[in-house]
Coordinates of C-alpha atoms in Angstrom, one line a residue:
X111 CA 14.9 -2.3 -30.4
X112 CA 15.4 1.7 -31.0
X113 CA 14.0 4.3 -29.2
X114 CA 12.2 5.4 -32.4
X115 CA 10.2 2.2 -33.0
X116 CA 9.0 2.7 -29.6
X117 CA 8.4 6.1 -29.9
X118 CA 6.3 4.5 -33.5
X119 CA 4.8 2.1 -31.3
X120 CA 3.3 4.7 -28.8
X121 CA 2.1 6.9 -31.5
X122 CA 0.0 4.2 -33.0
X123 CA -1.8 2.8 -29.6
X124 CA -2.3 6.8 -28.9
X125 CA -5.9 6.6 -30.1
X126 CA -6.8 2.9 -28.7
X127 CA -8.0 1.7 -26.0
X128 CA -6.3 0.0 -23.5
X129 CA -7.7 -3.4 -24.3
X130 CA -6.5 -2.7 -28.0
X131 CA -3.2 -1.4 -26.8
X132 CA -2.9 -4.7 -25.2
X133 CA -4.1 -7.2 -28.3
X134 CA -1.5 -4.7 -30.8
X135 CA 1.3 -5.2 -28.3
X136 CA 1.1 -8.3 -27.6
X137 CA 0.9 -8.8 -31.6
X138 CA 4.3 -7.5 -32.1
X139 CA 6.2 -8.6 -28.9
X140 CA 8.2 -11.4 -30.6
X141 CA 10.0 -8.5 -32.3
X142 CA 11.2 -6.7 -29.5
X143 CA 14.4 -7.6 -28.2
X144 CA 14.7 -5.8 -25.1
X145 CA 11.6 -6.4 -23.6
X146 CA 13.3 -5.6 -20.1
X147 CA 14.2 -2.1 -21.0
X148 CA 10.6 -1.7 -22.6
X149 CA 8.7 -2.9 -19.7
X150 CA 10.7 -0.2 -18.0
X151 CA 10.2 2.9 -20.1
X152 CA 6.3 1.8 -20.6
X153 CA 6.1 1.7 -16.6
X154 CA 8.5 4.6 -15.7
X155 CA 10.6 2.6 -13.9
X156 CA 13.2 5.2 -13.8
X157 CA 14.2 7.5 -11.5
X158 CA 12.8 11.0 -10.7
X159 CA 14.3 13.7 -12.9
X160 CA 13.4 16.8 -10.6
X161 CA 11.7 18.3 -14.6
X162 CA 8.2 19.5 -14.6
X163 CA 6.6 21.1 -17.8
X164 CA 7.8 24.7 -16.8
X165 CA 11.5 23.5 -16.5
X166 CA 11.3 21.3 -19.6
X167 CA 9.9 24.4 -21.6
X168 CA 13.4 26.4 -20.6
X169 CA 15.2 23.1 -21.4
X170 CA 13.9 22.4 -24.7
X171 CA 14.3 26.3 -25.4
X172 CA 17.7 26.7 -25.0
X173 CA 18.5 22.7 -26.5
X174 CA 17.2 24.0 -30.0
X175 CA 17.7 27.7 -29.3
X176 CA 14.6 29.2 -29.6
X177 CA 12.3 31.5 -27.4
X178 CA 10.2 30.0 -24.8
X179 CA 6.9 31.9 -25.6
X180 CA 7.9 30.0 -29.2
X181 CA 7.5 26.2 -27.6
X182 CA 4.5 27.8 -25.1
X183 CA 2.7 29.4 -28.1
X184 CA 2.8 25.4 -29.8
X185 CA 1.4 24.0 -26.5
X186 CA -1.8 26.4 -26.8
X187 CA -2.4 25.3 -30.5
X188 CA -2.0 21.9 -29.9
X189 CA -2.8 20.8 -26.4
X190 CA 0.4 19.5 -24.9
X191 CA 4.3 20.1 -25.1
X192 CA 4.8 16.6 -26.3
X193 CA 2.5 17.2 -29.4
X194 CA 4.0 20.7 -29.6
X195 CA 7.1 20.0 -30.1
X196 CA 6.0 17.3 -33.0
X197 CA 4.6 20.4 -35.1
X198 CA 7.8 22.5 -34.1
X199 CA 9.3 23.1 -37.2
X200 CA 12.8 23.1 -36.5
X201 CA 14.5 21.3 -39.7
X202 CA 15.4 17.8 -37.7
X203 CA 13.2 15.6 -39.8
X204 CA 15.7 12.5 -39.2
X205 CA 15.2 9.9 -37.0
X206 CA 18.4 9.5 -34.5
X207 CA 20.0 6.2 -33.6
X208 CA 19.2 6.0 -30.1
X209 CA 19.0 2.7 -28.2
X210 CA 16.0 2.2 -26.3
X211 CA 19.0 1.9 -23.4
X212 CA 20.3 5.4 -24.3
X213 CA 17.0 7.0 -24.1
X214 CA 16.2 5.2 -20.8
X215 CA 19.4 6.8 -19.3
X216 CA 18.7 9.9 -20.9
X217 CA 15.2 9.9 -18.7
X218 CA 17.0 9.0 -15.7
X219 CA 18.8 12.2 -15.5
X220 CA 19.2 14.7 -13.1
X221 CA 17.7 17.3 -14.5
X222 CA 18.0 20.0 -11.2
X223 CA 20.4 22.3 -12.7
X224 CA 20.7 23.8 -16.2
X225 CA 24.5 24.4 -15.7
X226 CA 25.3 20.7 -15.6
X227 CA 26.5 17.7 -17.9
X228 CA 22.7 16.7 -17.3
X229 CA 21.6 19.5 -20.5
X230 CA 24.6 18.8 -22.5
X231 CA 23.7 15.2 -23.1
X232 CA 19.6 16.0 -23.1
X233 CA 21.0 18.7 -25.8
X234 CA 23.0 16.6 -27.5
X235 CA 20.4 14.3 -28.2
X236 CA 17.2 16.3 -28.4
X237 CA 18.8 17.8 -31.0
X238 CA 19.3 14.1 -33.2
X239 CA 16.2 13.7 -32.5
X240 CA 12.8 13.3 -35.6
X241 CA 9.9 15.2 -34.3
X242 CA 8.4 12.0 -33.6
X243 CA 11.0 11.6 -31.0
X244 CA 10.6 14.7 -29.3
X245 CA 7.0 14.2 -29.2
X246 CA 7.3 10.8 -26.7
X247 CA 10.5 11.6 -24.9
X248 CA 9.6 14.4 -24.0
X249 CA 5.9 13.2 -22.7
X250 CA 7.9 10.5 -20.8
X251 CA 10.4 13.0 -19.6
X252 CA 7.9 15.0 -17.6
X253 CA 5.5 11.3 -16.9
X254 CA 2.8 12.5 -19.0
X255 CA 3.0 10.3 -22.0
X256 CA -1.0 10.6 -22.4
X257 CA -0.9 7.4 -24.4
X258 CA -4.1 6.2 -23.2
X259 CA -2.3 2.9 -21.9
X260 CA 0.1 4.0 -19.0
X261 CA -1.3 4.9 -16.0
X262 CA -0.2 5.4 -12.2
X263 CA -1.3 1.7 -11.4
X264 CA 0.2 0.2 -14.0
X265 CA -2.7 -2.0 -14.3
X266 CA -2.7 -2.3 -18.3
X267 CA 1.0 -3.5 -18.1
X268 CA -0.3 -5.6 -15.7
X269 CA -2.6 -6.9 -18.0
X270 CA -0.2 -7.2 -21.1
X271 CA 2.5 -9.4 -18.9
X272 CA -0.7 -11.8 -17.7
X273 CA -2.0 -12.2 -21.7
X274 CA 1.7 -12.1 -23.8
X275 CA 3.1 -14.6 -20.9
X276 CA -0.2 -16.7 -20.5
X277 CA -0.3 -16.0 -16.6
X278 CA -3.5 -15.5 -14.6
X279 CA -4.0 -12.2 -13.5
X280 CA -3.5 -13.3 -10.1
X281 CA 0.0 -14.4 -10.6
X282 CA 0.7 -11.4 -12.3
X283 CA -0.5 -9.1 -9.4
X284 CA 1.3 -11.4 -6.8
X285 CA 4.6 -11.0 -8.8
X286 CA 4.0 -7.3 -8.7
X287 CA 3.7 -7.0 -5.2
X288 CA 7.4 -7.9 -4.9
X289 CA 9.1 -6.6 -8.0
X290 CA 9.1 -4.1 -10.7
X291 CA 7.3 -4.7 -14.0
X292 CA 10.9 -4.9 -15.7
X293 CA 12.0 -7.4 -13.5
X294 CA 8.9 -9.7 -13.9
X295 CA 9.3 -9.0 -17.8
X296 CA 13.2 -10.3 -17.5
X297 CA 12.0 -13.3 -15.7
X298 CA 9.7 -14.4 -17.1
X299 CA 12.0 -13.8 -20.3
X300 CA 13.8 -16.6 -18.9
X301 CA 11.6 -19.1 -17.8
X302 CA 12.1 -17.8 -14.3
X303 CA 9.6 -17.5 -11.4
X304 CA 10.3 -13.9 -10.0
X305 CA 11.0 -13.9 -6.3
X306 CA 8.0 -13.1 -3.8
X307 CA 9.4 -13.0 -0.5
X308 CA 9.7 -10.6 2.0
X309 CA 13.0 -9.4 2.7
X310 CA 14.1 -6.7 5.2
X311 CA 14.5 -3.5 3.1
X312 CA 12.6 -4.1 0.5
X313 CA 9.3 -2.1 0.4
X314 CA 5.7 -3.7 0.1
X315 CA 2.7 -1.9 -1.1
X316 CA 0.2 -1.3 1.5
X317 CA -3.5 -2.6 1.7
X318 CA -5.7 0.4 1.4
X319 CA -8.6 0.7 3.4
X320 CA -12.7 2.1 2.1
X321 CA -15.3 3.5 3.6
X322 CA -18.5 1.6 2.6
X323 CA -21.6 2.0 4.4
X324 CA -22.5 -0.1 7.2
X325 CA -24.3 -3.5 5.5
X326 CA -21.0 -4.3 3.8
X327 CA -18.9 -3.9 6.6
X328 CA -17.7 -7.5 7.9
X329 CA -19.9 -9.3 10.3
X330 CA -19.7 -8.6 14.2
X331 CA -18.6 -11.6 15.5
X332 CA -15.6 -12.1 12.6
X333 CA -14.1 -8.6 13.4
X334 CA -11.8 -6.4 15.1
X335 CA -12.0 -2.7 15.5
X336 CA -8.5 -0.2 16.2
X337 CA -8.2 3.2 16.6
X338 CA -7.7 5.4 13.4
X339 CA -4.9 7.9 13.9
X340 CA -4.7 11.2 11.9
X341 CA -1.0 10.7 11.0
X342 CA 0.8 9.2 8.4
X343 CA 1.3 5.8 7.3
X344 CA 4.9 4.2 7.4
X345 CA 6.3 0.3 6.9
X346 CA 9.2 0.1 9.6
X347 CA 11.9 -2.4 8.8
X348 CA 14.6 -3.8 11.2
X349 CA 17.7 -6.4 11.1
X350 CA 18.9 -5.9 14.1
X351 CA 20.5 -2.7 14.5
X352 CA 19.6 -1.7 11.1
X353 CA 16.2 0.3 10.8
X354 CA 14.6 1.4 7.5
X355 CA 11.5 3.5 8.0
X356 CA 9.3 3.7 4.1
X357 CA 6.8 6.0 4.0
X358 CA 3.8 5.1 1.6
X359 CA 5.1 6.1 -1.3
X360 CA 8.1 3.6 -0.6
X361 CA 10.7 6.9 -0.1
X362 CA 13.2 5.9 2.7
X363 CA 12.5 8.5 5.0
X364 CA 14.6 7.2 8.3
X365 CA 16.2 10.3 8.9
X366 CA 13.1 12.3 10.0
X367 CA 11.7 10.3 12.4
X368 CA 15.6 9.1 14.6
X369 CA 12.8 9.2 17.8
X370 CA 11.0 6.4 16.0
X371 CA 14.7 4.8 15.0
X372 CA 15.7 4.8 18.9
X373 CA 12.2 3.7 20.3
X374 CA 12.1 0.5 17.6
X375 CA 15.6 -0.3 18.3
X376 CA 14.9 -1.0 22.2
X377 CA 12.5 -3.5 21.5
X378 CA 13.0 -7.2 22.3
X379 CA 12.2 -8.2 18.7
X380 CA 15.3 -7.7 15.9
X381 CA 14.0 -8.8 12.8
X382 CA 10.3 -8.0 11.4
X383 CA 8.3 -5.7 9.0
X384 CA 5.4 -3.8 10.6
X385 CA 3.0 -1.7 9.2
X386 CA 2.1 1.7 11.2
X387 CA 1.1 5.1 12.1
X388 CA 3.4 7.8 13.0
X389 CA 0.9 10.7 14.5
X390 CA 1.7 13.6 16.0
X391 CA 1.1 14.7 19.6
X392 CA 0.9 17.2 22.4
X393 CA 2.8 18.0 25.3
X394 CA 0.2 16.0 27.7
X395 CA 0.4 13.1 24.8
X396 CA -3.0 13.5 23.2
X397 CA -3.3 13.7 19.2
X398 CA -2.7 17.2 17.6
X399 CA -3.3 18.4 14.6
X400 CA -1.8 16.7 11.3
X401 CA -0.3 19.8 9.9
X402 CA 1.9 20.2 12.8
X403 CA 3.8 17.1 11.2
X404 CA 5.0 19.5 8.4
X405 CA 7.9 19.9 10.3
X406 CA 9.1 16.8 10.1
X407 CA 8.2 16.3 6.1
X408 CA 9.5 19.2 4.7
X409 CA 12.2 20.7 8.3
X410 CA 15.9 21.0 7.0
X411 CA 16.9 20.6 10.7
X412 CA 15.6 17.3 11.7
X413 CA 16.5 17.6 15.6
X414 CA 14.3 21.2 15.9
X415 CA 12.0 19.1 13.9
X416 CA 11.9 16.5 16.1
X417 CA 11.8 19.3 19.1
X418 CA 8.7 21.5 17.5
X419 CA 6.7 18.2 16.8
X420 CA 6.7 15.4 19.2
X421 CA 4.9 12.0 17.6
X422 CA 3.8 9.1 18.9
X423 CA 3.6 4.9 16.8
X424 CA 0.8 2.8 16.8
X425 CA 1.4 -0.4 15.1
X426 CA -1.6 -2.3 13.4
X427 CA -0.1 -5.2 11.3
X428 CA 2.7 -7.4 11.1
X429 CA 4.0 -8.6 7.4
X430 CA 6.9 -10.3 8.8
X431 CA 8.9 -11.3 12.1
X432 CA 11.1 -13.5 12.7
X433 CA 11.8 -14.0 8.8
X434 CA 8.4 -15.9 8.4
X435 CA 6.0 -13.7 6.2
X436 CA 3.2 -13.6 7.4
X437 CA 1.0 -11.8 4.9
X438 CA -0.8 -14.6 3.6
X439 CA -2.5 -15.4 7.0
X440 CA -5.3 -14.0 7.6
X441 CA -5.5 -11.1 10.4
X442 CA -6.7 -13.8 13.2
X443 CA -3.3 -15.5 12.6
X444 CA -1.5 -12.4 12.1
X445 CA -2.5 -10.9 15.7
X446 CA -0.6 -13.1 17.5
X447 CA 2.5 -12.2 16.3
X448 CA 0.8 -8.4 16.2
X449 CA 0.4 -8.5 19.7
X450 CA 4.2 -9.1 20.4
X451 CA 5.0 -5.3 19.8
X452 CA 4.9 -2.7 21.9
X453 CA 3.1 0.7 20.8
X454 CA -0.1 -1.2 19.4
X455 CA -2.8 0.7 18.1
X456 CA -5.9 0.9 20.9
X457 CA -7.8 -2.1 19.7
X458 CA -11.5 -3.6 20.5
X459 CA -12.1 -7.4 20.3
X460 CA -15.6 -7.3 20.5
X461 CA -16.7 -6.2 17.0
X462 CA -20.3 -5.6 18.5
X463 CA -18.6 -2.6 20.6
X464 CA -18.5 -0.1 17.3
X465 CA -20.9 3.1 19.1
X466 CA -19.1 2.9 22.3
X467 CA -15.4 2.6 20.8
X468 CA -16.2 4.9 18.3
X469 CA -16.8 7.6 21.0
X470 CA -14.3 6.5 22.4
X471 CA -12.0 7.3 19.8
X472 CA -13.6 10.8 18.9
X473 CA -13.9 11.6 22.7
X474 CA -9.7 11.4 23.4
X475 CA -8.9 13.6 19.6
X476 CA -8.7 10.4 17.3
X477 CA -10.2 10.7 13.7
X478 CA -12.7 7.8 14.3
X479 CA -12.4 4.0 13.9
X480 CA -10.8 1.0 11.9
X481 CA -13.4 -2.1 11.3
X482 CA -11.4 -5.2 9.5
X483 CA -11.7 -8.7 8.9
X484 CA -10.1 -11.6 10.3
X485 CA -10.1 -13.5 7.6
X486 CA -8.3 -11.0 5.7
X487 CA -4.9 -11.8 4.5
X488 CA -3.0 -8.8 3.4
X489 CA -3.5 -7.6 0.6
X490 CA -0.9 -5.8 -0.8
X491 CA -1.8 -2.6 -2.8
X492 CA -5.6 -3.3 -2.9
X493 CA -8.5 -0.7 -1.4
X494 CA -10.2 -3.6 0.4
X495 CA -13.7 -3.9 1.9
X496 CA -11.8 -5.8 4.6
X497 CA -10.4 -2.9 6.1
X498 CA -12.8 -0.1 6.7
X499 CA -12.9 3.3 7.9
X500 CA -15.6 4.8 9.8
X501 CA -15.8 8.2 10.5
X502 CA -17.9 11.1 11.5
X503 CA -20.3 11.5 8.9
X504 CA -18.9 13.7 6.4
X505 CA -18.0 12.4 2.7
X506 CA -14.1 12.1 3.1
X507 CA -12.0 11.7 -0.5
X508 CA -8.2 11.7 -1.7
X509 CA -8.0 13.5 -4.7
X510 CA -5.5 14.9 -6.7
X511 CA -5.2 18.7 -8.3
X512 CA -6.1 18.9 -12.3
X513 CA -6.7 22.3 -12.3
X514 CA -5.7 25.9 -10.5
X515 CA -6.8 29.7 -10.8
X516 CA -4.9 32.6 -8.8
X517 CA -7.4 33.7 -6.4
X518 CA -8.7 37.8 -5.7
X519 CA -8.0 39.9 -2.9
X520 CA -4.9 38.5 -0.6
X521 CA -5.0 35.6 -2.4
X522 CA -4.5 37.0 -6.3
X523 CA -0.8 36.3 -6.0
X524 CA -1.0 33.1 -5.6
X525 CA -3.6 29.8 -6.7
X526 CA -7.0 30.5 -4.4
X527 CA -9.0 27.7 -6.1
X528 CA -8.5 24.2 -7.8
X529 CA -9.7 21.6 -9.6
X530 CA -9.8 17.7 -8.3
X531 CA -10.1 15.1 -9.6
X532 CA -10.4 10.9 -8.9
X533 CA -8.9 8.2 -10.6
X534 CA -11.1 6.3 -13.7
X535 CA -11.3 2.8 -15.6
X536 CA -9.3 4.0 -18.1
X537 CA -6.4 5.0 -16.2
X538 CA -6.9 8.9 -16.4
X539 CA -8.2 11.1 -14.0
X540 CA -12.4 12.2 -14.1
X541 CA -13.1 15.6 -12.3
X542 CA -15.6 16.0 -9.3
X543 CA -15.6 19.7 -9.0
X544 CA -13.3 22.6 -7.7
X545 CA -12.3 23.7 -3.7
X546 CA -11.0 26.9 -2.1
X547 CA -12.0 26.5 1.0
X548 CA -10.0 24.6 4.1
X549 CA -6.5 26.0 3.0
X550 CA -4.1 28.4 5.0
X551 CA -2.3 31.1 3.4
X552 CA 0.7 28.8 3.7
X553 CA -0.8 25.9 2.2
X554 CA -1.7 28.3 -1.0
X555 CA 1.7 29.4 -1.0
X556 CA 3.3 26.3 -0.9
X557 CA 1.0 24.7 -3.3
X558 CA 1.5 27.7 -5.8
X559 CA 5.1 27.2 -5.6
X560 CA 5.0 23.5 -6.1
X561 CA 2.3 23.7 -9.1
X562 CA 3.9 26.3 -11.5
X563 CA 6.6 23.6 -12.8
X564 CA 3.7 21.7 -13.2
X565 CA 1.4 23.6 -15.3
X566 CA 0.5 22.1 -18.4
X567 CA -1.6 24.8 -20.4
X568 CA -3.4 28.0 -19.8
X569 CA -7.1 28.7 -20.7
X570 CA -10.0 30.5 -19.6
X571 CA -8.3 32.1 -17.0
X572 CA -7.6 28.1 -15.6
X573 CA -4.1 26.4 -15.3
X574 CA -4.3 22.9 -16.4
X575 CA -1.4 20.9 -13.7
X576 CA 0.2 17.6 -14.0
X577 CA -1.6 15.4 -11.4
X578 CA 1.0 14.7 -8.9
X579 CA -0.6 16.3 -5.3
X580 CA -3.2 14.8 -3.5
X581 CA -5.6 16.2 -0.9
X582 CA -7.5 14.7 1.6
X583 CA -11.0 16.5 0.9
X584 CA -14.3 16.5 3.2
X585 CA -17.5 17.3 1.6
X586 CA -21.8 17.4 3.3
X587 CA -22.8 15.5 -0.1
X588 CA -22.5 13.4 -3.3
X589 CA -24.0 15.0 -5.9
X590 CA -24.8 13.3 -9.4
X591 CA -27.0 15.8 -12.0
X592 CA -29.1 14.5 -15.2
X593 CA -26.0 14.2 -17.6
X594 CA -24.4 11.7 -14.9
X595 CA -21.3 13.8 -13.6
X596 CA -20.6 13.9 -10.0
X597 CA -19.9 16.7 -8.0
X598 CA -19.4 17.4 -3.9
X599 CA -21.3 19.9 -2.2
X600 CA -19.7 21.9 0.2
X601 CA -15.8 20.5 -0.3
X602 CA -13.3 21.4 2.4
X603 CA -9.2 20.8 2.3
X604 CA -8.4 19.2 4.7
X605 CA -4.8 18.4 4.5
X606 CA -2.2 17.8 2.0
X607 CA -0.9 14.2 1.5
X608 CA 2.7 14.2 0.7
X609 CA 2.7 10.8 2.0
X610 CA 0.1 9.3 -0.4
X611 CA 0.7 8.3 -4.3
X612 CA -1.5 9.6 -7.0
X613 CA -2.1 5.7 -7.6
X614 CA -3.5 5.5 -3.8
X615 CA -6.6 8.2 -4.7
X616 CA -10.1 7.8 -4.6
X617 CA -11.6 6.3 -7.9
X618 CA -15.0 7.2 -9.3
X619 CA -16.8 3.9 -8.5
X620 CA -15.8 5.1 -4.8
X621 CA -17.5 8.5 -5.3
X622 CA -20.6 6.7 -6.9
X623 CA -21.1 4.3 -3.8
X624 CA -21.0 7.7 -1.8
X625 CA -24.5 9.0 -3.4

């Protein structure tokens, strides 16, 4: 298959739906022949190119050697670069002869540095490219293809794989869990069952917790409640004297936390996969604050890092010891092997004991209280009611940044306000409202400079962004007015979550149980 039948293909399910995306690609699958390679482009199963839309303007600029404001002006007519670019009249009205291969490794490059081989080959071929071309590759370039069907979950291809291959959704889901859509779509292909076993160093997807009000929680006498630590989340790996720390996202991120490395290594146990919290702590050992662990996300110098912010493990869950998984047993199974570790989270047997181990928990600096199942297996990926957070009561959402204005005063030189959104049914993003409140004058700066390669159009004095950061926002209400959108009354940053996907944020249905 070529890269411009795909690019034909995404043009025409631009205006569906998703479930009519689906039933039209389905209809035409027998006459693709590299279903691999298509399953990977539609999913983005290629590696980071370091090119946001600001980059990729200068790119495409000096590719076809024109002016910048030239491509910029295009994007303010019509609404994205990808569509400005197809009215760009540049003379290439040719279709190329790229191989959907060729523009798969044309996405994976590195795209840090202008003086590299990297913009001679993405000249080279933006260059053969139709408009039509430069429309889709360069959506998919920057992971904004805004076809209506991809999305950060990947649910839709989810969906196709489950109806082209006649799977259940189930299967589908469970296959998911351990590989990448490609590599389902290859074996399947073949009449193959994909693999779903657990194997040391390769990362699972970790099950997500809710906050549901107290009449859905799971019953007293079938629960267990734990500690919830304000750090960050990490799946630890060891073979012996191999150790492979994953942060949520599934980045290898060993080498900031060699404290972590040397503490797991003198354990009496060489081969599991653990699920935990790395938090950070004060000199006497009590919790500090989460920014603090900065330091260790974003320090160059990973021993002064590991000097200026001292952390502490708590492990909650076992996926695997021993070489036995064990995530298809539920949590009263699973604590037995749990309990082998050392560095446990606090825990509470008696699920009648929530008050008192609540205060417990707020009384020593913890953010509150963990209340799950055990008849839970785990559940891979999925925001279950089985796990559930309870907190002080205060509205508490992830959301991820739409939308930023540069603010007045001290704050006009960089973005002083923005707008968040949550995740929707139809794979985009729905917006709750707008925060300025909660953020330090280095959290400004640092989001500012992170946003601007980001920005996607200008209007009304309002930068439209990418969605690629998430906050962790606290808000007094739920609001809902008489045309049905939500809003949050009061909304307070309270951190930045490098360690959490945009495919991990709240949804909307979460915001509507919050009313």
């Amino acid at each position: 298959m070529s890269w411009i039948n795909f690019c034909r293909i995404n043009q025409v399910i631009e205006e569906l739906t998703p479930t009519a995306s689906i039933s039209r690609i389905k209809n035409s699958w027998d006459t693709f022949d590299d279903k691999e390679t298509l399953m990977s482009l539609f999913a983005m199963e290629y590696p980071m190119n370091n090119l946001g839309q600001k980059k990729a303007i200068k790119w495409i600029s000096e590719a076809l050697e024109v002016f910048e404001d030239e491509i910029e002006t295009h994007i303010d007519i019509y609404g994205d670069i990808g569509e400005g670019l197809y009215f760009f009249d540049d003379g290439s009205n040719k279709d190329s002869n790229l191989t959907l291969k060729q523009a798969h490794s044309l996405l994976s490059l590195d795209c840090s540095r202008i003086e590299s081989n990297a913009f001679i080959l993405f000249s080279e071929a933006i260059n053969k490219m139709s408009p039509l071309e430069k429309k889709w590759f360069v959506r998919f370039l920057i992971r904004k293809p805004r076809n209506g069907f991809a999305s950060q979950s990947n649910g839709n291809l989810v969906k196709l794989l489950s109806s082209v291959y006649g799977r259940t959704l189930a299967v589908v889901k469970r296959h998911y869990m351990f590989n990448s859509l490609s590599n389902i779509t290859s074996c399947y292909e073949n009449q193959e069952e994909p693999e779903t076993n657990l194997e040391v160093g390769i990362y699972l997807s970790p099950m997500l917790a809710k906050a549901l009000e107290r009449s859905k929680w799971p019953k007293p006498l079938n629960r267990v409640l734990e500690y919830k630590y304000d750090g960050a989340r990490y799946q630890i790996h060891r073979n012996n004297d191999t150790v492979i720390i994953f942060n949520r996202k599934g980045v290898i991120v060993t080498d900031q936390f060699t404290d972590i490395v040397e503490l797991v290594k003198s354990w009496d146990i060489s081969t599991f996969i653990v699920d935990s919290e790395i938090f950070p702590i004060s000199n006497d050992g009590s919790p500090a604050t989460f920014q603090t662990m900065n330091v260790r996300f974003h320090g160059k110098d990973k021993e002064a890092a590991r000097q200026r912010c001292p952390v502490a493990l708590a492990v909650f869950d076992v996926l695997m010891v021993d070489g036995l998984s064990l995530i298809d047993e539920p949590l009263s199974v699973r604590m037995a092997s749990i309990e082998r570790f050392p560095n446990q989270a606090v825990r509470e047997k008696n699920g009648k004991r929530v008050k008192a181990f609540y205060a417990e928990a707020i009384e020593k600096g913890f953010e509150g209280i963990m209340v799950k199942s055990l008849d839970a297996t785990y559940d891979s990926g999925k925001r279950s009611k089985n796990w559930v957070k309870y907190k002080p009561p205060r509205i508490e959402l992830d959301v991820v940044i739409t939308g930023a204005r540069f603010g007045d005063g001290k704050r006009s030189n960089v973005y002083g306000s923005y707008d968040i959104a949550v995740s929707n049914d139809e794979g985009g993003f729905t917006t709750i409202g707008a925060i300025g409140t909660g953020f330090t004058d280095i959290d400004l700066s640092t989001l500012t400079q992170r946003l601007r390669p980001l920005v996607l159009g200008f209007e009304n004095n309002s930068y439209s962004v990418s969605p690629r950061i998430v906050l962790q926002i606290t808000s007094d209400l739920v609001t809902k007015n008489e045309k049905g959108t939500f809003g949050l009354r009061f909304p307070r940053m309270m951190r930045i979550r490098d360690d959490k996907p945009v495919s991990e944020i709240n949804t909307i249905n979460d915001v509507a149980e919050m009313l």
